mmCIF file of C-alpha atoms in Angstrom:
data_model
loop_
_atom_site.group_PDB
_atom_site.id
_atom_site.type_symbol
_atom_site.label_atom_id
_atom_site.label_comp_id
_atom_site.label_asym_id
_atom_site.label_seq_id
_atom_site.Cartn_x
_atom_site.Cartn_y
_atom_site.Cartn_z
ATOM 1 C CA MET B 5 155.249 -30.372 -72.773
ATOM 2 C CA VAL B 6 156.507 -31.742 -69.479
ATOM 3 C CA ALA B 7 158.313 -28.481 -68.762
ATOM 4 C CA GLY B 8 155.078 -26.492 -68.943
ATOM 5 C CA GLY B 9 154.703 -25.793 -72.641
ATOM 6 C CA ILE B 10 151.479 -25.187 -74.515
ATOM 7 C CA GLY B 11 150.015 -27.574 -77.054
ATOM 8 C CA SER B 12 147.468 -26.985 -79.772
ATOM 9 C CA ALA B 13 145.385 -29.153 -82.045
ATOM 10 C CA VAL B 14 146.415 -29.004 -85.696
ATOM 11 C CA ASN B 15 143.983 -29.199 -88.576
ATOM 12 C CA ILE B 16 145.604 -32.083 -90.450
ATOM 13 C CA GLU B 17 144.366 -30.981 -93.867
ATOM 14 C CA LYS B 18 145.264 -27.296 -93.574
ATOM 15 C CA GLY B 19 148.125 -27.197 -91.048
ATOM 16 C CA THR B 20 146.428 -24.528 -88.951
ATOM 17 C CA LEU B 21 146.347 -24.377 -85.152
ATOM 18 C CA GLY B 22 143.432 -24.409 -82.769
ATOM 19 C CA LEU B 23 143.368 -22.884 -79.288
ATOM 20 C CA GLY B 24 146.321 -23.578 -77.014
ATOM 21 C CA VAL B 25 146.164 -25.655 -73.835
ATOM 22 C CA GLY B 26 148.784 -26.422 -71.199
ATOM 23 C CA LYS B 27 149.307 -29.517 -69.085
ATOM 24 C CA SER B 28 147.721 -27.666 -66.199
ATOM 25 C CA VAL B 29 144.117 -27.726 -67.384
ATOM 26 C CA THR B 30 143.105 -25.474 -64.502
ATOM 27 C CA LYS B 31 144.586 -22.577 -66.484
ATOM 28 C CA GLY B 32 142.117 -23.216 -69.293
ATOM 29 C CA TRP B 33 142.570 -22.463 -72.966
ATOM 30 C CA TYR B 34 144.966 -19.932 -74.458
ATOM 31 C CA ASN B 35 143.952 -17.631 -77.289
ATOM 32 C CA ASN B 36 147.429 -16.103 -77.334
ATOM 33 C CA HIS B 37 150.874 -17.209 -76.234
ATOM 34 C CA PRO B 38 151.341 -15.751 -72.729
ATOM 35 C CA GLU B 39 154.780 -14.305 -73.491
ATOM 36 C CA SER B 40 154.895 -13.486 -77.224
ATOM 37 C CA GLY B 41 151.211 -12.666 -77.686
ATOM 38 C CA VAL B 42 151.041 -14.740 -80.890
ATOM 39 C CA VAL B 43 147.458 -15.799 -81.650
ATOM 40 C CA PHE B 44 147.151 -19.598 -81.793
ATOM 41 C CA GLU B 45 143.810 -20.232 -83.442
ATOM 42 C CA GLY B 46 144.067 -20.171 -87.222
ATOM 43 C CA LEU B 47 147.869 -19.765 -87.262
ATOM 44 C CA GLN B 48 149.228 -21.431 -90.417
ATOM 45 C CA LEU B 49 152.208 -23.683 -89.750
ATOM 46 C CA PRO B 50 154.899 -23.062 -92.366
ATOM 47 C CA PHE B 51 155.993 -26.037 -94.473
ATOM 48 C CA TRP B 52 153.121 -28.147 -93.065
ATOM 49 C CA ARG B 53 152.967 -30.659 -95.941
ATOM 50 C CA GLU B 54 156.746 -30.986 -96.028
ATOM 51 C CA ALA B 55 156.855 -31.586 -92.259
ATOM 52 C CA CYS B 56 154.218 -34.316 -92.543
ATOM 53 C CA GLU B 57 156.079 -35.975 -95.415
ATOM 54 C CA LEU B 58 159.350 -35.845 -93.461
ATOM 55 C CA CYS B 59 157.744 -37.578 -90.457
ATOM 56 C CA VAL B 60 156.151 -40.252 -92.642
ATOM 57 C CA ARG B 61 159.520 -40.977 -94.310
ATOM 58 C CA ALA B 62 161.289 -41.119 -90.936
ATOM 59 C CA HIS B 63 158.642 -43.393 -89.481
ATOM 60 C CA GLY B 64 159.195 -45.745 -92.402
ATOM 61 C CA LEU B 65 162.613 -46.451 -90.877
ATOM 62 C CA ALA B 66 160.994 -47.561 -87.601
ATOM 63 C CA ARG B 67 158.237 -49.852 -88.814
ATOM 64 C CA ASP B 68 158.230 -51.896 -85.586
ATOM 65 C CA ILE B 69 157.044 -48.893 -83.579
ATOM 66 C CA PRO B 70 153.354 -48.122 -84.089
ATOM 67 C CA VAL B 71 153.245 -44.527 -82.837
ATOM 68 C CA ILE B 72 156.080 -42.009 -82.484
ATOM 69 C CA GLY B 73 155.850 -38.406 -81.367
ATOM 70 C CA TRP B 74 158.071 -36.480 -83.764
ATOM 71 C CA ASP B 75 159.529 -33.139 -82.690
ATOM 72 C CA VAL B 76 159.912 -31.041 -85.825
ATOM 73 C CA GLY B 77 161.690 -27.718 -86.145
ATOM 74 C CA ILE B 78 160.827 -25.264 -88.880
ATOM 75 C CA LEU B 79 163.783 -23.458 -90.431
ATOM 76 C CA GLU B 80 163.778 -20.810 -93.145
ATOM 77 C CA ASN B 81 164.257 -23.457 -95.829
ATOM 78 C CA GLY B 82 161.957 -26.167 -94.436
ATOM 79 C CA PRO B 83 161.366 -28.674 -91.657
ATOM 80 C CA VAL B 84 163.993 -30.688 -89.767
ATOM 81 C CA LEU B 85 163.557 -33.570 -87.358
ATOM 82 C CA ILE B 86 164.716 -32.798 -83.847
ATOM 83 C CA GLU B 87 163.899 -36.081 -82.133
ATOM 84 C CA ALA B 88 161.604 -39.075 -81.997
ATOM 85 C CA ASN B 89 159.660 -39.639 -78.780
ATOM 86 C CA LEU B 90 158.453 -43.112 -77.949
ATOM 87 C CA GLY B 91 156.847 -41.739 -74.788
ATOM 88 C CA TRP B 92 154.966 -38.924 -76.519
ATOM 89 C CA ASP B 93 152.489 -36.818 -74.570
ATOM 90 C CA SER B 94 149.226 -38.523 -75.443
ATOM 91 C CA ASP B 95 147.541 -36.573 -72.641
ATOM 92 C CA ILE B 96 148.293 -33.172 -74.189
ATOM 93 C CA VAL B 97 147.208 -34.491 -77.600
ATOM 94 C CA GLN B 98 143.893 -35.535 -76.063
ATOM 95 C CA LEU B 99 143.470 -32.245 -74.181
ATOM 96 C CA SER B 100 144.178 -30.043 -77.185
ATOM 97 C CA GLY B 101 142.135 -31.939 -79.731
ATOM 98 C CA THR B 102 138.492 -31.911 -80.634
ATOM 99 C CA THR B 103 138.477 -35.620 -81.488
ATOM 100 C CA ALA B 104 138.841 -38.394 -78.930
ATOM 101 C CA LEU B 105 142.314 -39.909 -79.208
ATOM 102 C CA GLY B 106 140.696 -43.329 -79.583
ATOM 103 C CA GLU B 107 139.182 -42.157 -82.867
ATOM 104 C CA THR B 108 142.440 -40.968 -84.426
ATOM 105 C CA ALA B 109 145.053 -42.556 -86.666
ATOM 106 C CA ALA B 110 147.246 -43.073 -83.582
ATOM 107 C CA ALA B 111 144.663 -45.404 -82.038
ATOM 108 C CA ALA B 112 144.185 -47.211 -85.332
ATOM 109 C CA ALA B 113 147.953 -47.767 -85.580
ATOM 110 C CA LEU B 114 148.096 -49.139 -82.047
ATOM 111 C CA ARG B 115 145.158 -51.484 -82.660
ATOM 112 C CA HIS B 116 146.712 -52.750 -85.880
ATOM 113 C CA PHE B 117 150.075 -53.282 -84.203
ATOM 114 C CA LEU B 118 148.889 -54.782 -80.924
ATOM 115 C CA LEU B 119 145.808 -56.809 -81.836
ATOM 116 C CA PRO B 120 146.280 -60.051 -83.740
ATOM 117 C CA THR B 121 144.423 -60.504 -86.991
ATOM 118 C CA ASP B 122 141.643 -63.085 -87.053
ATOM 119 C CA ARG B 123 143.947 -65.524 -88.793
ATOM 120 C CA GLN B 124 146.716 -65.080 -86.200
ATOM 121 C CA TRP B 125 144.136 -65.392 -83.415
ATOM 122 C CA GLN B 126 142.886 -68.701 -84.821
ATOM 123 C CA LYS B 127 146.433 -70.075 -85.027
ATOM 124 C CA THR B 128 147.214 -69.176 -81.400
ATOM 125 C CA THR B 129 143.945 -70.559 -80.014
ATOM 126 C CA THR B 130 144.059 -73.832 -81.947
ATOM 127 C CA ALA B 131 147.723 -74.449 -81.181
ATOM 128 C CA SER B 132 147.138 -74.659 -77.416
#
């Protein structure tokens, strides 16, 4: 997205897109891709379930990292991982979504990873 791409919210259950939005919010929302004319809203992503499963399996290999932005390509025979981004574009995720990022699974993962449990907290406060 840094190079000026367009992002879109994805309905997690269905794998369908919402309206598009670019990093330059002054341009507003996109109903269609400005070059190809493809309609964003309601577009079904092919191999959605398979892509999700692939990312979950890959993330299982990086358990020490709470949130990773996975770039996934869709080929004729299914999804492939392109890269893992530790510095994923949380701003474009927030802009394109209808849910505050703090209320998503990403925020829950960060809280779980970064905040000590009550038991850990008690150990650190009583040890000093």
